[in-house]
CSV table of C-alpha atoms in Angstrom, one decimal:
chain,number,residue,atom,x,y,z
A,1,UNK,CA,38.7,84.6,-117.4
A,2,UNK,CA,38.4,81.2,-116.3
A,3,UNK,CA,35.6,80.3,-118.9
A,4,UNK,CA,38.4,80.4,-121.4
A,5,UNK,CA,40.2,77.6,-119.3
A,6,UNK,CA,37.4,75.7,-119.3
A,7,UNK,CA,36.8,75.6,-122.8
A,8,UNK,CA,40.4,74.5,-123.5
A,9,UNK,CA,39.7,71.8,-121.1
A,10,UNK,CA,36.9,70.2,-122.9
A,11,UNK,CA,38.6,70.8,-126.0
A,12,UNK,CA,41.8,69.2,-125.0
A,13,UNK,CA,39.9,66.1,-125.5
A,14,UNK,CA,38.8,66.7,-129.1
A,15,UNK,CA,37.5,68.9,-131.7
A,16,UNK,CA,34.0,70.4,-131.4
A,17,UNK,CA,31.1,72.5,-132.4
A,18,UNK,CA,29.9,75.5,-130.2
A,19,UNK,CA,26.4,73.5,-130.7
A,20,UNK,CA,28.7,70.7,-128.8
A,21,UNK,CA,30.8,72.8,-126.6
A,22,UNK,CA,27.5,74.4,-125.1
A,23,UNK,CA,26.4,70.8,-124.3
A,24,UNK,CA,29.5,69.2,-123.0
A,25,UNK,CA,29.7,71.6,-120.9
A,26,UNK,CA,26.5,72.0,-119.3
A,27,UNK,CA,27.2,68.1,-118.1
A,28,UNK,CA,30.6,68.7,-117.3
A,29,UNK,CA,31.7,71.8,-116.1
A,30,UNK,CA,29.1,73.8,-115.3
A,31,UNK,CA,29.3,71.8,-112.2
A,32,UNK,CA,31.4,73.9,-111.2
A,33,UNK,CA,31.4,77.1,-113.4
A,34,UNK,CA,28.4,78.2,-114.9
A,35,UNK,CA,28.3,79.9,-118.4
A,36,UNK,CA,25.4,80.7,-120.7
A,37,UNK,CA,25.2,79.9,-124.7
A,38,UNK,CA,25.3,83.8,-124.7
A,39,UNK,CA,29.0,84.0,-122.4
A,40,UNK,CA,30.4,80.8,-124.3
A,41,UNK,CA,29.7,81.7,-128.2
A,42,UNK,CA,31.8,85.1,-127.9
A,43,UNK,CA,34.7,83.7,-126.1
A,44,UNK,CA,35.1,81.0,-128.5
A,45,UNK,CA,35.4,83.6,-131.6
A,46,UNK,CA,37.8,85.4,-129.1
A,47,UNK,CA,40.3,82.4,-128.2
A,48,UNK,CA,40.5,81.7,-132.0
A,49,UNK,CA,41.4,85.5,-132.8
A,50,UNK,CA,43.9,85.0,-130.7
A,51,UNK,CA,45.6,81.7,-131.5
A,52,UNK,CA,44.4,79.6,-128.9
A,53,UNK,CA,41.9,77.5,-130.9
A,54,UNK,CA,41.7,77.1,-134.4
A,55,UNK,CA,38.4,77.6,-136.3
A,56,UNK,CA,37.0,75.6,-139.0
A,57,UNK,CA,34.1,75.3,-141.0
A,58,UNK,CA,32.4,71.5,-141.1
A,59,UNK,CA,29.6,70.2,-142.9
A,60,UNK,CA,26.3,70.3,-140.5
A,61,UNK,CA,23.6,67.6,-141.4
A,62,UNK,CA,22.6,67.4,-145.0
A,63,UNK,CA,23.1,71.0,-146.7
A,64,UNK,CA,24.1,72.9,-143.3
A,65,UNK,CA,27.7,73.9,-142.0
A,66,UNK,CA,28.9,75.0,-138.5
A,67,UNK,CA,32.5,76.2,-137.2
A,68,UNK,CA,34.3,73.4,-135.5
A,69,UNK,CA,37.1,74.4,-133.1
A,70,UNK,CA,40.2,72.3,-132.0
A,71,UNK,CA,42.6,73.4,-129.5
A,72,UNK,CA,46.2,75.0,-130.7
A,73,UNK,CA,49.6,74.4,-128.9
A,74,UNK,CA,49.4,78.0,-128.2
A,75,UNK,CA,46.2,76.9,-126.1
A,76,UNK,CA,47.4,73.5,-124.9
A,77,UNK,CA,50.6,76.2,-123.5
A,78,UNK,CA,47.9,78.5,-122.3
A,79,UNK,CA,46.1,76.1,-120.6
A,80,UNK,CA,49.2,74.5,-118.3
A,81,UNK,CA,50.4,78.0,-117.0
A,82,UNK,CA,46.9,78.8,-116.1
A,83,UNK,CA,46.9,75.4,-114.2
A,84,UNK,CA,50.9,76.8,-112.5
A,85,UNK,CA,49.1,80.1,-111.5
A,86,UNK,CA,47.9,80.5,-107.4
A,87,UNK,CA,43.9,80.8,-107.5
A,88,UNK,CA,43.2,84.3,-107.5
A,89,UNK,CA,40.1,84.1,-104.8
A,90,UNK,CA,36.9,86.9,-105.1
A,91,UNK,CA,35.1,88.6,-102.6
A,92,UNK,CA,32.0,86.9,-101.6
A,93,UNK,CA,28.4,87.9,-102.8
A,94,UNK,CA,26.4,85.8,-101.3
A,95,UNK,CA,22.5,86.9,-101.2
A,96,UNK,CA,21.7,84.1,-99.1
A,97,UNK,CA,23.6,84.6,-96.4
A,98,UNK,CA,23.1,88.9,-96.7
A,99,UNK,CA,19.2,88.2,-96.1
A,100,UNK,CA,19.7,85.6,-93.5
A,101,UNK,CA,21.6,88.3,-91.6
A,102,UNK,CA,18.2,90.4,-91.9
A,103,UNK,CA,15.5,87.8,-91.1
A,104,UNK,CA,14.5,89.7,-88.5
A,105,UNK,CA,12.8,92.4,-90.8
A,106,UNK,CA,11.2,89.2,-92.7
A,107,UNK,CA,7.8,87.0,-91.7
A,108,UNK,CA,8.3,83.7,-89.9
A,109,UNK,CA,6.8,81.9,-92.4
A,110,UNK,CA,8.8,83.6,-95.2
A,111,UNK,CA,12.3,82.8,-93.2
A,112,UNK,CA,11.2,79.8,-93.1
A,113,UNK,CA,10.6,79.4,-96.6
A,114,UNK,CA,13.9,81.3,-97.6
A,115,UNK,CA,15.7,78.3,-95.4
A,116,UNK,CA,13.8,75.5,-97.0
A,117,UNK,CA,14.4,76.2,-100.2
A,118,UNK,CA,18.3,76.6,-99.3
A,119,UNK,CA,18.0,73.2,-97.8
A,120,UNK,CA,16.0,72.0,-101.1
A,121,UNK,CA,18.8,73.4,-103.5
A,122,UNK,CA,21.7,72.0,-101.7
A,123,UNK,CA,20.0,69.0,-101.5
A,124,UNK,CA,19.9,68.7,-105.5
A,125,UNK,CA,22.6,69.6,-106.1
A,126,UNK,CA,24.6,67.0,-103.6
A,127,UNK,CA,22.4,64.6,-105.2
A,128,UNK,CA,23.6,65.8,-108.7
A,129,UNK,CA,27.3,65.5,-107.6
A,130,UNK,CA,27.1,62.1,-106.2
A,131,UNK,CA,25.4,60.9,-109.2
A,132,UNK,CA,28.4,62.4,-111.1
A,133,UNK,CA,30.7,60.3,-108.7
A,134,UNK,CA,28.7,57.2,-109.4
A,135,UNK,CA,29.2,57.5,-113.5
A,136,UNK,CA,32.9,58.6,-112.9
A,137,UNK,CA,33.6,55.4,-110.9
A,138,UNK,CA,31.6,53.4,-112.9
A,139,UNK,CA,32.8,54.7,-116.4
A,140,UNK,CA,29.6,55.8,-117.6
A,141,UNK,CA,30.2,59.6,-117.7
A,142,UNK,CA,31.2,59.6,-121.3
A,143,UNK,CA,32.8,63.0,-121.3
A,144,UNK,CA,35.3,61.3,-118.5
A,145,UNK,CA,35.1,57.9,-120.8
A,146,UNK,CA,37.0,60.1,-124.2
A,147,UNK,CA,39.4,62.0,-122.3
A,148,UNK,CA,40.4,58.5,-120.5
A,149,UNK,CA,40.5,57.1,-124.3
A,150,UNK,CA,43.1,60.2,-125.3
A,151,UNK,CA,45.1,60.1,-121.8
A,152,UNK,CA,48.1,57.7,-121.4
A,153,UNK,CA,47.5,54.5,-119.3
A,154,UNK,CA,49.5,55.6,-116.7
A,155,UNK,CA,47.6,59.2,-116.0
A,156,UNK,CA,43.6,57.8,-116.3
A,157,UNK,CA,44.0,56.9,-112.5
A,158,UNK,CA,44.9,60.4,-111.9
A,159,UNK,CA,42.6,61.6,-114.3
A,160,UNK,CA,39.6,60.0,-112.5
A,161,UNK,CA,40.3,60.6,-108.9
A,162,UNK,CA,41.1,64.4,-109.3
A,163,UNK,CA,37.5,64.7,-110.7
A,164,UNK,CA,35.7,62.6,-107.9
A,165,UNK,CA,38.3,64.5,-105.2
A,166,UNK,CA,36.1,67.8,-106.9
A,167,UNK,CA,32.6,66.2,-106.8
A,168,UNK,CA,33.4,65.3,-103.2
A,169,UNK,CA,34.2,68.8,-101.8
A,170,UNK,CA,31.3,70.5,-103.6
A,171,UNK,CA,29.3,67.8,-102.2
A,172,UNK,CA,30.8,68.6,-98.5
A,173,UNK,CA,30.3,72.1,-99.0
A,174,UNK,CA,26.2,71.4,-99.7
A,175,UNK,CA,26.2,69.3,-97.1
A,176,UNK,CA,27.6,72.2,-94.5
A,177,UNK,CA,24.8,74.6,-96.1
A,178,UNK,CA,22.4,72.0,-96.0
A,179,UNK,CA,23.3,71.4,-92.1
A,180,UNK,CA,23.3,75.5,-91.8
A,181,UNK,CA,19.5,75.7,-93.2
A,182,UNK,CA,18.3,73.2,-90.9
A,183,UNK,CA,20.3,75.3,-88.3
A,184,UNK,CA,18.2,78.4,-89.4
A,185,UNK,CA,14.7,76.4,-89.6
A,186,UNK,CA,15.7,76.1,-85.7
A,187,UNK,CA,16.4,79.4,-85.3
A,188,UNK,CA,13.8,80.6,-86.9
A,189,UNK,CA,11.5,78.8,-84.2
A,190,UNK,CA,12.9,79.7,-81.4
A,191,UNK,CA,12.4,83.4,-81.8
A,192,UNK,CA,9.4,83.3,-82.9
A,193,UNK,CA,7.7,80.0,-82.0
A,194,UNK,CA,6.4,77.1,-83.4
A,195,UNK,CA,4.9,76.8,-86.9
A,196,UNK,CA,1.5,78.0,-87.1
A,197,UNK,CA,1.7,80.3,-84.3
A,198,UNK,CA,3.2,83.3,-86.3
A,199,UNK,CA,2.8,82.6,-89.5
């Protein structure tokens, strides 16, 4: 459900396309929740059947047309009492951490490899988020730049910091599973020796 809430959020800052929906949020908010073109198209149609968006057809380059959708009080209203509601947390599945728990039934040099490329991922994306921290506090994300442009004066400050205080703990977060991978590369060679040995 919290794709929905998602979508309102970009929305609240103006009308769009699915075509610009799809993109806005891949630089955005897939940060922190992904969602295909195939998730995002469906629940769009939904949110308009049911009064949370209102759909409209717009003209599309030079003979084409595409459905436009702008948020509706109903969804503004939706939106703040799913920001009221306690986060409802999920049980974890985390293949990662289920085959680091097995290792021992897997090749040094395959551990190893399962651990590097843990480290590598977590080291793109930290690099990702504090690039996102960088345009945020230099007012070049322009996402951040129109919602700042439709927010009073006296909420952009709040506005900006809550979404570098998010950057910041994903990018704590990678840094723990970053730290935890180089922990495992350690591990690894300990119980089974130094690179080349085993592998």
């Amino acid at each position: 459900m919290s794709l929905r809430y998602a979508l309102l959020a970009l929305l609240s800052v103006e009308p769009m396309t699915g075509y610009d929906l799809a993109k806005r949020f891949e630089s955005s908010v897939a940060f922190v929740w992904h969602a295909p073109d195939s998730q995002i198209y469906p629940e769009l149609r939904k949110m308009a059947k049911e009064g949370l968006l209102q759909a409209e057809e717009v003209s599309w380059g030079p003979r084409g047309k595409k459905t436009q959708y702008r948020i509706t009080e109903e969804g503004r209203a939706a939106f703040r009492a799913w920001m009221r509601e306690p986060v409802e947390y999920s049980r974890e599945r985390d293949p990662v951490h289920l085959k680091a728990a097995y290792l021992e039934w897997a090749e040094p040099k395959a551990a190893r490899e399962h651990m590097q490329a843990h480290i590598d991922y977590h080291t793109m994306r930290r690099d990702q988020w504090a690039e996102m921290i960088d345009q945020l506090r230099a007012g070049t994300n322009e996402m951040l730049s129109k919602r700042l442009a439709a927010t009073a004066e006296a909420d952009r400050q709040r506005t900006v910091e809550y979404k570098v205080f998010t950057y910041e703990g994903l990018i704590a977060r990678a840094e723990t599973e970053i730290e935890w991978g180089k922990r495992g590369l350690k591990l690894i060679d300990s119980l089974s020796g130094p690179v080349g040995e085993d592998s």
